[in-house]
mmCIF file of C-alpha atoms in Angstrom:
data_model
loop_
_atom_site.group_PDB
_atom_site.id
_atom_site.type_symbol
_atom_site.label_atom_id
_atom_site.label_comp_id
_atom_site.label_asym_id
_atom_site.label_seq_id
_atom_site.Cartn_x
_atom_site.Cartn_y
_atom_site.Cartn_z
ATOM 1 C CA UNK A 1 30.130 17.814 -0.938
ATOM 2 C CA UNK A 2 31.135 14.934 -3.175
ATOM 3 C CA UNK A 3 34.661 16.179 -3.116
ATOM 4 C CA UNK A 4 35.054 16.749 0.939
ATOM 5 C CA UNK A 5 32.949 13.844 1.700
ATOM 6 C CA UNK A 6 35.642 11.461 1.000
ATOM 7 C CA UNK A 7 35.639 12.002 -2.643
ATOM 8 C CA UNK A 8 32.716 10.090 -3.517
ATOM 9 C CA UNK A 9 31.380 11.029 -7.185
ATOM 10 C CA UNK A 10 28.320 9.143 -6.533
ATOM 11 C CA UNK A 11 27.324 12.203 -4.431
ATOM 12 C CA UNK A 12 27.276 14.324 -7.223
ATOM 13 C CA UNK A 13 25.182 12.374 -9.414
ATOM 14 C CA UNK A 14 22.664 11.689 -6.991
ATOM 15 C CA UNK A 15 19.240 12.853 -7.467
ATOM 16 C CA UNK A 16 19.030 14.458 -4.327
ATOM 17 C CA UNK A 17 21.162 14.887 -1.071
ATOM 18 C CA UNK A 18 19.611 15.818 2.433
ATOM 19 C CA UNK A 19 21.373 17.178 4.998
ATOM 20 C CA UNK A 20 19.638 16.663 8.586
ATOM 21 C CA UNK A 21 21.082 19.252 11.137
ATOM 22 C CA UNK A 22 20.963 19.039 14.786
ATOM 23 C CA UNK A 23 19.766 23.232 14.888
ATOM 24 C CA UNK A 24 20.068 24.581 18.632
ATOM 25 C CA UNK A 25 20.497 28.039 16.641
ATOM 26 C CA UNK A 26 17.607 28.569 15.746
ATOM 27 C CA UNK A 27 15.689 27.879 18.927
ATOM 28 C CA UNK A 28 18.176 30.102 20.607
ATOM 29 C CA UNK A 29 17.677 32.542 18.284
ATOM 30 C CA UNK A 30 13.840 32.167 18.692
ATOM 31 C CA UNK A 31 14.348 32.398 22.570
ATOM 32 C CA UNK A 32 16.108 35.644 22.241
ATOM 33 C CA UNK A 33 13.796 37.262 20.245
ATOM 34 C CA UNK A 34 11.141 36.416 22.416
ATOM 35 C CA UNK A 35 12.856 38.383 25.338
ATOM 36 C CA UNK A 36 13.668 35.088 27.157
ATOM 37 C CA UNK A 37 17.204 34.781 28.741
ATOM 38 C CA UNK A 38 18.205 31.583 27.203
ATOM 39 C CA UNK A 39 21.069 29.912 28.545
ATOM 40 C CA UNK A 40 23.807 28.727 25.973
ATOM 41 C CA UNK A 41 23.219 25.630 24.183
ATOM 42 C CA UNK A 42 24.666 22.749 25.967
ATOM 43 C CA UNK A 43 26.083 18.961 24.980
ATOM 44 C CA UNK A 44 22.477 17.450 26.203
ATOM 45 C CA UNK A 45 20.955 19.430 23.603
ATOM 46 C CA UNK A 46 22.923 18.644 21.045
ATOM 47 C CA UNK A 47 22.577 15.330 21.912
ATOM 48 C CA UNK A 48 18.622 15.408 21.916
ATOM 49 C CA UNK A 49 19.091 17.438 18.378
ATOM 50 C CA UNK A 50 21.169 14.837 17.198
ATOM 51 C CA UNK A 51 18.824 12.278 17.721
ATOM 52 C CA UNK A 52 15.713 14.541 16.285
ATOM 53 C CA UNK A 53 17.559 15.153 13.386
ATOM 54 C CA UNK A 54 18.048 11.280 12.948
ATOM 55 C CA UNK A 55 14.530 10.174 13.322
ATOM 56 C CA UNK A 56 13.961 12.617 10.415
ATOM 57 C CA UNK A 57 16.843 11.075 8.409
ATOM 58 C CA UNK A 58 15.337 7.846 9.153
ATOM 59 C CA UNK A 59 11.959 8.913 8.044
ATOM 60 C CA UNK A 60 12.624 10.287 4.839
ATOM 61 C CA UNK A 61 14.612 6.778 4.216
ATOM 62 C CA UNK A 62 11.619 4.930 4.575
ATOM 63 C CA UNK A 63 9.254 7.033 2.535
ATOM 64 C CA UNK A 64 11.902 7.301 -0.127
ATOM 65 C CA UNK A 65 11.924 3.575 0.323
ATOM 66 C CA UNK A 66 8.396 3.109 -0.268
ATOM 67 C CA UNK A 67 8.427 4.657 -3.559
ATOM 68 C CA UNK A 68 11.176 2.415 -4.727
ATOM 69 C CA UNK A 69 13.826 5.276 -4.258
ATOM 70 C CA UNK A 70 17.097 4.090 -2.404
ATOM 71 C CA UNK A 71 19.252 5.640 0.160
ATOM 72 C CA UNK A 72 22.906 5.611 1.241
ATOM 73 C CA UNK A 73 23.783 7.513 4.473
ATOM 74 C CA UNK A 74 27.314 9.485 4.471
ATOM 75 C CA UNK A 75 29.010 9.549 7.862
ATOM 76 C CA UNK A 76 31.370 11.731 6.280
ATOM 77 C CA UNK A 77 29.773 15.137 6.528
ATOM 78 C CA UNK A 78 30.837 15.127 10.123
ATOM 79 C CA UNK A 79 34.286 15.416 9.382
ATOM 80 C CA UNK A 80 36.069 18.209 7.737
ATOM 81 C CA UNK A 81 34.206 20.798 10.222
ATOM 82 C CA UNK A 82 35.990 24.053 9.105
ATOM 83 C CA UNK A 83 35.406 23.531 5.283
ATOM 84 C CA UNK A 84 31.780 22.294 6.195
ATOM 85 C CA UNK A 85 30.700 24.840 8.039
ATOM 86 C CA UNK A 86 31.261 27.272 5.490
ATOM 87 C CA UNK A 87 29.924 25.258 2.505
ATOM 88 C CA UNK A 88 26.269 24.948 4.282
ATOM 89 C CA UNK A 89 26.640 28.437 5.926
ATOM 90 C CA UNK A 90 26.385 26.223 9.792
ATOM 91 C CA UNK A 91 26.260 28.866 12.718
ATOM 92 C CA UNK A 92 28.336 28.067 16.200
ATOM 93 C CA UNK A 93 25.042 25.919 17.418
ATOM 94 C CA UNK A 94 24.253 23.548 14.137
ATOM 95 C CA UNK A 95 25.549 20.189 13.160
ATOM 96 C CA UNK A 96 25.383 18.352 10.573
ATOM 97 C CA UNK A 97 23.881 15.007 12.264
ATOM 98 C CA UNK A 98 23.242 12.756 8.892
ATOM 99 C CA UNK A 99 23.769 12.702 4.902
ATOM 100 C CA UNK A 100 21.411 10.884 2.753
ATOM 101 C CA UNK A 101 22.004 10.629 -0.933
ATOM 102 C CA UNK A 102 19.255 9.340 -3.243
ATOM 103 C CA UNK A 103 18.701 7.390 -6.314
ATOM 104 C CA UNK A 104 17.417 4.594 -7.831
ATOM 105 C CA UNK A 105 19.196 1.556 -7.229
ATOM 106 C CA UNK A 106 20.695 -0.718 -9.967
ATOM 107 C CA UNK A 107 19.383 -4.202 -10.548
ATOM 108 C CA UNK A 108 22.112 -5.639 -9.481
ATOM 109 C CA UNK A 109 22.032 -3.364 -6.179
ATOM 110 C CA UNK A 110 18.698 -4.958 -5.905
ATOM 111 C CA UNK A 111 19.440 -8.164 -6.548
ATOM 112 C CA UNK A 112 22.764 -8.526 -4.517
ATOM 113 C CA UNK A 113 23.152 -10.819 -1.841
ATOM 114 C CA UNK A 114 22.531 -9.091 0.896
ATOM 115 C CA UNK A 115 25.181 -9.162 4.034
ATOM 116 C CA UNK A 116 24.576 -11.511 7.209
ATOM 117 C CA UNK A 117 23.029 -9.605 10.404
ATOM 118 C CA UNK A 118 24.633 -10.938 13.743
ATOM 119 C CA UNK A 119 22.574 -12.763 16.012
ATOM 120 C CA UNK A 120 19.489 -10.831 18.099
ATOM 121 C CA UNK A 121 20.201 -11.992 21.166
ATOM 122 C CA UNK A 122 23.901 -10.199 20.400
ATOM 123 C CA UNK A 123 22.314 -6.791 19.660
ATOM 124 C CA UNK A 124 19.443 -6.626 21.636
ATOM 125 C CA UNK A 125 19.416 -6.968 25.172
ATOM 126 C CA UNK A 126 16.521 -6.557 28.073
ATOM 127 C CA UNK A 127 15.765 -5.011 31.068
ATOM 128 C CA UNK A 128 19.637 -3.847 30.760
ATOM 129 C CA UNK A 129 22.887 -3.639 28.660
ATOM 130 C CA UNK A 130 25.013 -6.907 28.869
ATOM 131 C CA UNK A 131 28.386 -7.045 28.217
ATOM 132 C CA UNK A 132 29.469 -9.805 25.361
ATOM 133 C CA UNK A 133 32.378 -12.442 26.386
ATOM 134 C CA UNK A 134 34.698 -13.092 23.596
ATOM 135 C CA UNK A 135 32.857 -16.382 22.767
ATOM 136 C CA UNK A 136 29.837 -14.344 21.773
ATOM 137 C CA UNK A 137 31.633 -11.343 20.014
ATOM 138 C CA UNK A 138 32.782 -14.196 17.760
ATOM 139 C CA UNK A 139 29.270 -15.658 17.572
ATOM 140 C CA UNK A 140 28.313 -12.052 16.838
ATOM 141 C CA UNK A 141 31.028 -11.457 14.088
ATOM 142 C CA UNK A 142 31.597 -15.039 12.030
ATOM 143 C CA UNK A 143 29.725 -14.026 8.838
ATOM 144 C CA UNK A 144 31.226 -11.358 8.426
ATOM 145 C CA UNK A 145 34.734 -12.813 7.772
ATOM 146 C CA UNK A 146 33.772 -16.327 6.140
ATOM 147 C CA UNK A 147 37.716 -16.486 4.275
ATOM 148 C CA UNK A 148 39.927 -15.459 7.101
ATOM 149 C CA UNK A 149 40.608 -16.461 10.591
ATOM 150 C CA UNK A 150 38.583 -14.069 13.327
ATOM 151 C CA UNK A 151 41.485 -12.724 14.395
ATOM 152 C CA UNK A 152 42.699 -11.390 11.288
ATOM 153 C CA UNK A 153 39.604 -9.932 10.263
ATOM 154 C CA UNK A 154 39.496 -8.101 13.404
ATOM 155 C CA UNK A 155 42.773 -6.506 12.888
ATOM 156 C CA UNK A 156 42.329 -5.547 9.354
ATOM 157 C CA UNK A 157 38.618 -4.208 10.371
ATOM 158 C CA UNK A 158 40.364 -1.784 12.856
ATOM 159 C CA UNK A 159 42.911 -0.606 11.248
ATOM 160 C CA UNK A 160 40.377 -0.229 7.988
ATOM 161 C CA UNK A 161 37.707 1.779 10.150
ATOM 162 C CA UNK A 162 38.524 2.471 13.563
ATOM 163 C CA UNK A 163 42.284 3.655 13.593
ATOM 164 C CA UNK A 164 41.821 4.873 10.107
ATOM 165 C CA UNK A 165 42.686 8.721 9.231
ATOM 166 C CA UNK A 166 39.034 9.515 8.517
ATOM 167 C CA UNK A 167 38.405 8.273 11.535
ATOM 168 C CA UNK A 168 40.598 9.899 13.510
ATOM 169 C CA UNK A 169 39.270 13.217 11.397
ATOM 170 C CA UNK A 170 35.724 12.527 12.334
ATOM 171 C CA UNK A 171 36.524 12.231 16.348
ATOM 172 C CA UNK A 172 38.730 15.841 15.408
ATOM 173 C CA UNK A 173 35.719 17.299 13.884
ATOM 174 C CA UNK A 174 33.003 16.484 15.744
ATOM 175 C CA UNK A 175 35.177 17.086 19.001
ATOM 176 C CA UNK A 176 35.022 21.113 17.177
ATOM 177 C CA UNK A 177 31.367 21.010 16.800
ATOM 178 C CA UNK A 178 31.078 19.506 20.733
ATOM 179 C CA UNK A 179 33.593 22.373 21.857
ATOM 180 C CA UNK A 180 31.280 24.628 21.481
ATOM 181 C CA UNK A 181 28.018 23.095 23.293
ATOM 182 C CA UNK A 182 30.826 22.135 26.262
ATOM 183 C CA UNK A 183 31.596 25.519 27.249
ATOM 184 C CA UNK A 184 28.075 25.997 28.077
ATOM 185 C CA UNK A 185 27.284 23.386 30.865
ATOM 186 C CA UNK A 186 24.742 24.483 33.439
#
């Protein structure tokens, strides 16, 4: 997983790696065995597996956390769906939701400054989601590009992440694992 997770040795030196699936399988499975006549798994389910799966992640982050044991997440065990399927074995109706890697932080991961959160009234909003005009976005945004103009940051941000290649290979992969929950609407 180190090596298909972006080549990131630190994986394989951890002292433990999770993987949290979103598992419609099994429950299928369990349905059929029953003698129930289960429809096919659908995108909502995946969806509500998804976000089961993430609480747990979540979870074991702050337990781990509590006994002084860090945690980095890796996005990157969505992508690559073909060669990650077989590594973990994944039937048709299982994704792999999260990646946590564990370990005891450095002092010096401890000690780091830490990086600035935006605003909370630019991330939290009430009684209803509320569209940012560019004036807040670069409220939002202005610590986290102290030596450059907003503009530029923004650019090199994008191209960085968003319109990145392992980018675009996550939106391929998870688009695979999604394929197969979309042929089953009700």
């Amino acid at each position: 997983m180190s090596v298909t997770c972006d080549s990131q040795p630190f994986i394989a030196k951890a002292k433990m790696v999770l993987i949290f699936c979103a598992d419609m399988q099994k429950w299928y499975d369990a349905f059929e065995d029953a003698g129930c006549r289960p429809r096919k798994p659908a995108v909502g389910d995946l969806l509500l597996a998804v976000s089961d799966a993430n609480i747990a992640a979540q979870n074991a982050v702050v337990a781990a956390q509590s006994l002084g044991i860090g945690s980095c997440y890796i996005g990157d065990v969505m992508e690559r769906c073909e060669i990650h399927r077989e590594l973990l074995c994944l039937p048709e109706y299982v994704f792999p939701a999260a990646m946590l890697v564990f370990g005891y932080p450095t002092e010096q991961q401890q000690t780091r400054e830490k990086p600035l959160r935006c605003p909370m009234d630019t991330i939290v909003h009430e009684n209803g989601y509320r569209r940012l005009s560019g004036s807040e976005l670069r409220r939002m945004l202005e610590g986290k590009h102290p030596n450059m103009p907003y503009e530029e940051w923004a650019k090199r941000f994008c191209e960085r992440k968003y319109n990145s290649e392992f980018s675009r290979e996550m939106s391929r992969s998870v688009g695979v694992y999604i394929e197969a929950f979309s042929k089953n609407q009700p």
